[in-house]
Short mmCIF file of C-alpha atoms in Angstrom, two decimals:
data_model
loop_
_atom_site.label_atom_id
_atom_site.label_comp_id
_atom_site.label_asym_id
_atom_site.label_seq_id
_atom_site.Cartn_x
_atom_site.Cartn_y
_atom_site.Cartn_z
CA MET A 1 123.20 100.17 123.29
CA THR A 2 125.46 102.89 124.65
CA THR A 3 128.06 104.63 122.50
CA ALA A 4 131.52 104.43 123.98
CA ILE A 5 133.61 107.51 124.60
CA PRO A 6 136.05 107.87 121.66
CA THR A 7 139.20 107.63 123.72
CA THR A 8 141.42 104.69 124.72
CA ALA A 9 141.02 105.94 128.27
CA ALA A 10 137.40 104.97 128.35
CA ARG A 11 136.26 101.98 130.36
CA SER A 12 132.72 100.46 130.35
CA HIS A 13 130.85 98.45 132.89
CA PRO A 14 129.26 95.47 131.14
CA GLY A 15 125.79 95.83 132.67
CA ALA A 16 122.45 95.96 130.94
CA PRO A 17 122.47 98.40 128.06
CA THR A 18 120.51 101.62 128.18
CA THR A 19 119.02 103.72 125.35
CA LEU A 20 121.48 106.58 126.06
CA PRO A 21 124.82 106.44 127.83
CA VAL A 22 125.51 107.43 131.41
CA LEU A 23 128.72 109.50 131.33
CA LEU A 24 131.05 109.40 134.30
CA ALA A 25 134.04 111.85 134.19
CA THR A 26 136.79 111.08 136.69
CA ARG A 27 140.41 110.14 137.01
CA ASP A 28 139.97 108.85 140.56
CA ASP A 29 140.15 105.06 140.33
CA GLY A 30 138.73 104.58 143.81
CA LEU A 31 135.70 106.75 142.97
CA LEU A 32 135.37 104.90 139.62
CA ASP A 33 135.25 101.52 141.30
CA ASP A 34 132.58 102.79 143.74
CA VAL A 35 130.39 104.15 141.03
CA LEU A 36 130.87 101.03 138.82
CA ARG A 37 129.66 98.92 141.79
CA LEU A 38 126.57 101.05 142.21
CA ALA A 39 125.91 101.05 138.43
CA ALA A 40 126.00 97.25 138.51
CA ALA A 41 123.37 97.27 141.29
CA ALA A 42 121.14 99.50 139.13
CA GLY A 43 121.77 97.48 135.94
CA VAL A 44 123.29 100.46 134.10
CA THR A 45 126.16 100.76 131.66
CA LEU A 46 128.75 103.55 132.31
CA ASP A 47 130.86 105.31 129.68
CA VAL A 48 133.90 106.69 131.50
CA ALA A 49 136.01 109.65 130.52
CA HIS A 50 139.37 110.24 132.30
CA ASP A 51 139.92 113.67 130.74
CA THR A 52 137.85 116.80 130.17
CA GLY A 53 138.05 116.63 126.39
CA SER A 54 136.51 113.23 126.16
CA ALA A 55 133.84 114.33 128.74
CA ILE A 56 132.94 117.47 126.73
CA ARG A 57 132.67 115.51 123.47
CA SER A 58 130.16 113.06 125.03
CA TRP A 59 128.40 115.47 127.28
CA SER A 60 125.31 116.34 125.17
CA ALA A 61 124.65 112.72 124.09
CA ALA A 62 124.48 111.31 127.63
CA ALA A 63 121.23 110.65 129.35
CA LEU A 64 122.93 111.38 132.68
CA VAL A 65 126.23 113.01 133.48
CA LEU A 66 128.15 112.20 136.63
CA VAL A 67 131.24 114.40 137.32
CA GLY A 68 133.81 113.28 139.82
CA SER A 69 134.80 115.83 142.37
CA ASP A 70 138.42 115.46 141.11
CA LEU A 71 137.53 116.75 137.63
CA VAL A 72 134.67 119.25 138.32
CA GLU A 73 136.88 122.31 138.57
CA GLU A 74 138.64 121.58 135.29
CA LEU A 75 135.35 121.00 133.57
CA ALA A 76 133.85 124.23 135.06
CA GLU A 77 136.66 126.16 133.41
CA ARG A 78 135.72 124.75 130.03
CA ARG A 79 132.10 125.82 130.40
CA PRO A 80 130.27 122.68 129.11
CA SER A 81 126.92 123.07 127.37
CA ARG A 82 123.76 123.01 129.43
CA HIS A 83 122.52 119.59 130.42
CA ASP A 84 119.39 118.84 132.39
CA ASP A 85 120.76 115.98 134.47
CA VAL A 86 124.29 116.68 135.81
CA HIS A 87 125.43 115.49 139.27
CA VAL A 88 128.79 115.84 141.00
CA ILE A 89 129.98 112.69 142.83
CA GLY A 90 132.72 112.58 145.48
CA VAL A 91 133.80 110.74 148.59
CA GLY A 92 132.63 112.90 151.44
CA PRO A 93 133.09 115.25 152.88
CA VAL A 94 133.88 117.25 149.74
CA PRO A 95 135.48 120.74 150.12
CA ASP A 96 133.49 123.95 149.62
CA ARG A 97 135.19 124.70 146.34
CA THR A 98 133.55 121.54 144.87
CA PHE A 99 130.14 123.09 145.48
CA ARG A 100 131.19 126.28 143.80
CA ALA A 101 132.61 124.40 140.75
CA ALA A 102 129.40 122.31 140.64
CA LEU A 103 127.48 125.49 139.78
CA GLY A 104 129.84 126.02 136.83
CA VAL A 105 128.89 122.67 135.22
CA GLY A 106 125.19 123.19 135.92
CA ALA A 107 124.99 120.33 138.47
CA ARG A 108 121.64 119.69 140.09
CA ALA A 109 123.29 118.10 143.22
CA VAL A 110 126.56 117.12 144.86
CA VAL A 111 126.40 113.59 146.06
CA GLU A 112 128.74 112.52 148.84
CA LEU A 113 129.61 108.81 149.13
CA PRO A 114 129.08 106.53 150.88
CA GLU A 115 126.18 108.35 152.50
CA GLY A 116 124.54 108.99 149.07
CA GLU A 117 124.92 105.45 147.69
CA SER A 118 121.21 104.53 147.88
CA TRP A 119 120.23 107.88 146.29
CA LEU A 120 122.72 107.31 143.43
CA VAL A 121 121.41 103.79 142.82
CA GLU A 122 117.92 105.15 142.45
CA LEU A 123 119.17 107.93 140.12
CA LEU A 124 120.91 105.41 137.89
CA GLY A 125 117.87 103.08 138.02
CA ASP A 126 115.75 105.92 136.58
CA VAL A 127 117.92 105.91 133.49
CA VAL A 128 116.91 102.27 132.91
CA ASP A 129 113.28 103.29 133.35
CA GLY A 130 113.81 106.26 131.07
CA GLY A 131 114.60 103.89 128.32
CA ARG A 132 110.97 102.84 128.27
CA ALA A 133 108.21 104.77 126.57
CA GLN A 134 106.95 107.49 128.94
CA GLY A 135 103.61 106.75 130.46
CA GLY A 136 100.68 108.93 129.43
CA VAL A 137 98.76 111.19 131.86
CA LEU A 138 94.98 111.14 131.82
CA GLY A 139 92.91 113.39 134.17
CA VAL A 140 89.37 112.83 135.36
CA MET A 141 87.46 115.90 136.76
CA PRO A 142 83.84 116.43 137.83
CA GLY A 143 81.75 118.96 136.03
CA SER A 144 79.61 119.45 139.15
CA GLY A 145 79.11 118.06 142.62
CA GLY A 146 77.80 114.53 142.75
CA ALA A 147 78.88 113.84 139.15
CA GLY A 148 80.68 110.71 140.27
CA ALA A 149 84.09 111.60 138.77
CA SER A 150 86.13 109.82 141.56
CA THR A 151 84.16 106.59 140.99
CA PHE A 152 84.66 106.86 137.28
CA ALA A 153 88.35 107.52 137.70
CA ALA A 154 88.64 104.38 139.86
CA ALA A 155 86.72 102.42 137.17
CA VAL A 156 89.03 103.56 134.43
CA ALA A 157 92.05 102.63 136.56
CA GLN A 158 90.65 99.20 137.25
CA VAL A 159 89.99 98.55 133.55
CA ALA A 160 93.37 99.95 132.47
CA ALA A 161 95.28 97.86 135.01
CA ARG A 162 93.94 94.67 133.50
CA SER A 163 96.00 95.26 130.43
CA ALA A 164 99.13 97.07 131.78
CA PRO A 165 100.38 98.63 135.03
CA ALA A 166 98.54 101.81 136.03
CA VAL A 167 98.96 104.40 138.78
CA LEU A 168 96.00 106.29 140.20
CA LEU A 169 96.62 109.52 142.13
CA ASP A 170 93.86 110.86 144.44
CA LEU A 171 94.25 114.65 144.35
CA ASP A 172 91.02 115.59 146.09
CA PRO A 173 91.84 115.78 149.80
CA TRP A 174 88.23 116.40 150.76
CA GLY A 175 86.77 113.75 148.44
CA PRO A 176 85.48 110.31 149.55
CA GLY A 177 88.97 108.75 149.40
CA LEU A 178 89.89 106.38 146.59
CA GLY A 179 91.25 103.87 149.12
CA ARG A 180 87.69 103.29 150.32
CA THR A 181 86.20 103.36 146.78
CA LEU A 182 88.65 100.67 145.56
CA GLY A 183 88.81 98.68 148.74
CA PHE A 184 92.48 99.51 149.25
CA ASP A 185 92.20 100.49 152.91
CA GLU A 186 93.78 97.27 154.08
CA VAL A 187 96.42 97.11 151.32
CA GLU A 188 99.85 97.82 152.61
CA GLY A 189 101.71 100.87 151.26
CA ILE A 190 102.33 104.60 151.73
CA ARG A 191 99.76 107.31 151.60
CA TRP A 192 100.20 111.03 150.83
CA ASP A 193 101.13 111.77 154.50
CA VAL A 194 104.23 109.56 154.38
CA LEU A 195 105.26 110.73 150.90
CA THR A 196 105.01 114.47 151.72
CA ALA A 197 107.28 113.94 154.71
CA ALA A 198 110.12 112.63 152.46
CA SER A 199 112.46 114.77 150.47
CA GLY A 200 114.76 114.51 147.44
CA ARG A 201 114.40 112.77 144.12
CA LEU A 202 111.68 110.13 143.85
CA ALA A 203 112.79 107.12 141.87
CA SER A 204 110.18 105.29 139.76
CA ARG A 205 111.26 101.94 141.16
CA SER A 206 110.86 103.26 144.71
CA LEU A 207 107.47 104.68 143.98
CA ARG A 208 106.18 101.42 142.51
CA ALA A 209 107.51 99.40 145.42
CA ALA A 210 106.09 101.79 148.06
CA LEU A 211 102.52 102.28 146.83
CA PRO A 212 99.75 99.94 147.76
CA THR A 213 99.20 97.77 144.68
CA ARG A 214 96.66 95.12 143.67
CA ASP A 215 95.90 93.50 140.28
CA GLY A 216 98.29 95.80 138.45
CA LEU A 217 96.86 99.02 139.95
CA SER A 218 98.85 101.23 142.25
CA LEU A 219 97.12 103.91 144.32
CA LEU A 220 98.32 107.03 146.03
CA THR A 221 95.56 108.37 148.22
CA TYR A 222 94.94 109.93 151.63
CA GLY A 223 94.87 108.05 154.91
CA ALA A 224 92.44 108.34 157.73
CA GLY A 225 92.13 111.68 159.53
CA PRO A 226 92.75 115.24 158.36
CA PRO A 227 94.49 115.32 155.00
CA PRO A 228 98.08 116.54 154.88
CA THR A 229 99.24 119.55 152.95
CA VAL A 230 100.50 118.25 149.53
CA ASP A 231 102.85 120.71 147.84
CA GLU A 232 103.22 121.34 144.16
CA GLY A 233 106.69 119.81 144.03
CA SER A 234 105.54 116.54 145.54
CA VAL A 235 102.74 116.27 142.98
CA ARG A 236 105.05 116.90 140.02
CA GLU A 237 107.69 114.42 141.38
CA VAL A 238 105.11 111.67 141.73
CA VAL A 239 103.62 112.20 138.32
CA ALA A 240 107.16 112.29 136.73
CA ALA A 241 108.26 109.14 138.58
CA ALA A 242 105.16 107.21 137.50
CA GLN A 243 105.67 108.29 133.94
CA ARG A 244 109.31 107.22 134.03
CA ALA A 245 108.10 103.74 134.92
CA GLY A 246 106.12 103.63 131.69
CA ASP A 247 102.83 103.33 133.59
CA LEU A 248 99.55 104.98 132.59
CA VAL A 249 99.03 107.77 135.18
CA LEU A 250 95.41 108.55 136.09
CA LEU A 251 94.59 111.72 138.11
CA ASP A 252 91.43 112.17 140.09
CA LEU A 253 91.17 115.93 140.01
CA PRO A 254 88.85 118.31 141.97
CA ARG A 255 86.96 121.08 140.19
CA THR A 256 89.00 123.59 142.08
CA SER A 257 92.03 122.78 139.99
CA ALA A 258 90.39 124.09 136.83
CA GLY A 259 91.62 127.64 136.30
CA ALA A 260 93.73 127.68 139.51
CA THR A 261 97.29 128.80 139.50
CA THR A 262 99.80 126.00 140.11
CA GLY A 263 101.30 127.78 143.09
CA ALA A 264 97.91 128.11 144.83
CA ASP A 265 96.60 124.54 144.16
CA PRO A 266 98.81 121.45 143.86
CA ALA A 267 96.17 119.70 141.83
CA ALA A 268 96.52 122.48 139.25
CA ALA A 269 100.18 121.44 138.92
CA ALA A 270 98.99 117.97 138.09
CA LEU A 271 96.41 119.32 135.64
CA SER A 272 99.20 121.14 133.79
CA ARG A 273 100.82 117.71 133.22
CA CYS A 274 97.68 116.13 131.77
CA GLU A 275 97.91 115.31 128.05
CA LEU A 276 94.22 114.38 128.06
CA LEU A 277 91.30 115.18 130.33
CA VAL A 278 87.74 113.85 130.64
CA LEU A 279 85.04 115.94 132.30
CA VAL A 280 82.43 113.76 134.00
CA VAL A 281 79.04 115.47 133.75
CA LEU A 282 75.75 114.54 135.46
CA GLY A 283 73.18 114.58 132.67
CA THR A 284 70.78 117.01 134.32
CA VAL A 285 70.10 120.63 133.56
CA SER A 286 71.89 121.78 136.73
CA GLY A 287 74.79 119.41 136.12
CA VAL A 288 75.32 120.79 132.61
CA ALA A 289 75.02 124.39 133.77
CA SER A 290 77.74 123.76 136.40
CA ALA A 291 79.91 121.86 133.91
CA ALA A 292 79.70 124.69 131.46
CA ARG A 293 81.53 127.03 133.90
CA VAL A 294 84.25 124.38 134.41
CA ALA A 295 84.60 123.78 130.69
CA THR A 296 85.08 127.51 130.07
CA ARG A 297 87.84 127.65 132.70
CA LEU A 298 89.42 124.53 131.10
CA ALA A 299 89.46 126.10 127.65
CA ALA A 300 92.75 127.80 128.38
CA GLU A 301 94.43 124.48 129.22
CA ARG A 302 96.47 122.74 126.56
CA ALA A 303 95.08 119.29 127.41
CA GLU A 304 92.64 117.68 125.04
CA VAL A 305 89.24 117.63 126.82
CA GLY A 306 86.36 115.16 126.22
CA VAL A 307 83.09 114.66 128.09
CA VAL A 308 81.74 111.63 129.88
CA VAL A 309 78.03 111.77 130.74
CA ARG A 310 76.49 109.96 133.61
CA THR A 311 72.95 109.61 132.39
CA VAL A 312 69.81 109.97 134.46
CA SER A 313 66.45 108.68 133.27
CA GLY A 314 64.40 111.45 131.60
CA ALA A 315 67.10 114.01 131.73
CA VAL A 316 69.45 115.59 129.09
CA ALA A 317 70.66 113.25 126.36
CA PRO A 318 74.41 112.66 126.22
CA GLU A 319 74.74 114.16 122.69
CA ALA A 320 72.96 117.31 123.88
CA VAL A 321 75.27 117.59 126.89
CA ALA A 322 78.34 117.40 124.74
CA GLY A 323 76.83 119.91 122.32
CA ALA A 324 76.02 122.38 125.09
CA LEU A 325 79.61 122.13 126.40
CA ASP A 326 81.14 122.19 122.89
CA LEU A 327 83.20 119.10 123.81
CA SER A 328 83.64 115.69 122.14
CA LEU A 329 81.40 112.99 123.65
CA VAL A 330 83.73 110.17 124.73
CA ALA A 331 81.43 107.95 126.72
CA ASP A 332 78.22 107.74 128.65
CA TYR A 333 76.85 105.32 131.27
CA PRO A 334 73.69 105.15 133.35
CA SER A 335 73.54 105.72 137.09
CA ARG A 336 73.30 102.36 138.84
CA ARG A 337 72.60 101.68 142.47
CA ARG A 338 74.66 98.45 142.16
CA VAL A 339 77.84 100.46 141.66
CA VAL A 340 77.27 102.25 144.93
CA GLU A 341 76.67 99.01 146.80
CA GLN A 342 79.93 97.50 145.30
CA VAL A 343 81.92 100.55 146.43
CA ASP A 344 80.40 100.42 149.90
CA LEU A 345 81.48 96.80 150.18
CA GLY A 346 85.07 97.70 149.19
CA LEU A 347 84.81 95.74 145.93
CA GLY A 348 85.61 98.65 143.59
CA PRO A 349 83.18 100.12 141.04
CA VAL A 350 83.94 97.52 138.25
CA ARG A 351 83.02 93.92 138.95
CA SER A 352 82.05 92.77 135.55
CA SER A 353 83.91 93.60 132.25
CA ARG A 354 80.45 93.68 130.59
CA SER A 355 78.94 96.28 132.80
CA PRO A 356 78.00 99.78 131.36
CA LEU A 357 80.64 101.37 133.63
CA ALA A 358 83.40 99.06 132.29
CA ARG A 359 82.33 99.76 128.76
CA ALA A 360 82.53 103.49 129.34
CA ALA A 361 85.93 103.12 130.85
CA ARG A 362 87.10 101.17 127.85
CA ASP A 363 85.69 103.89 125.56
CA VAL A 364 87.79 106.49 127.47
CA LEU A 365 90.97 104.45 127.16
CA ALA A 366 90.35 103.88 123.42
CA TRP A 367 89.83 107.60 122.97
CA ALA A 368 93.03 108.29 124.81
CA ALA A 369 94.98 105.85 122.61
CA GLN A 370 93.48 107.49 119.54
CA VAL A 371 93.92 111.21 120.31
CA GLY A 372 96.83 111.09 122.72
CA PRO A 373 100.32 112.28 121.79
#
């Protein structure tokens, strides 16, 4: 439930309540009516201040601050405290002095109506999504070539989506492609090439509606042909939007992201958002040796790291693999030809909830629930 501004000049829109209020500061009745209409479309309650004093008193407590172009200069003179989500709203075209004043209130953007109506509805919709618990971020990374990390990431995503919505992000442009692995090639929705061509804020509702989705699992992967260049900003925006929706976010990460700087490797930007990470290791001597180098590079990351071992008959035991890497053993599963056949048929890696791969995926999700923040 929102807290009303303590002034008789306040007016509230009786929409769905949000955890924190959305503050709108304006004296312009025409602008107020426009924003109230858009807030109704987003299902958001507005607390409205008609003077700078009321706006300043409610500034810090608001989840989102909208400042009318008619009040922005007065508010800039009062130097309000820093707020992470301030936007100036006006009926366009707004004069140049509005842009200068917007800097004084710490605004992230100046939105001109009616052109920016859709953008503003998405912004307001994110406040509703923000009232939910933020989704967790779990990364899956191979310890060596051929470890099967992408297949395992797909398996965890399939199992997780049976209980709650999940989003799987393919961040390995030169990997096999998770669309093929999960049989999503014919599922309608955007891929990275379309998303990277867009600009501006990505709303969680828009992301969920745009991605190919089946059985509770949404997937962002690469289309056919040469992979597009995905920048760091796009990766961060997608992860943040999926989290705001309250979904579990799973990242299929390449080994190159371990130890890379975020500016050089977009996947490294995603790795920095991981709360938890599992390193998938092939249980052979060479697989463990390769994984040891990756584990050393991951040691500087703040994410909690566990190991999942894909076992091979007669090779290194899972407990010995974890001991050699000085990581917690989260799960292990045997290499199975049947999984490869299922993937080749576009059926996804998990067909039975009783399979060893499904069990290992559940073990990872249980570990994440236990040690996650």
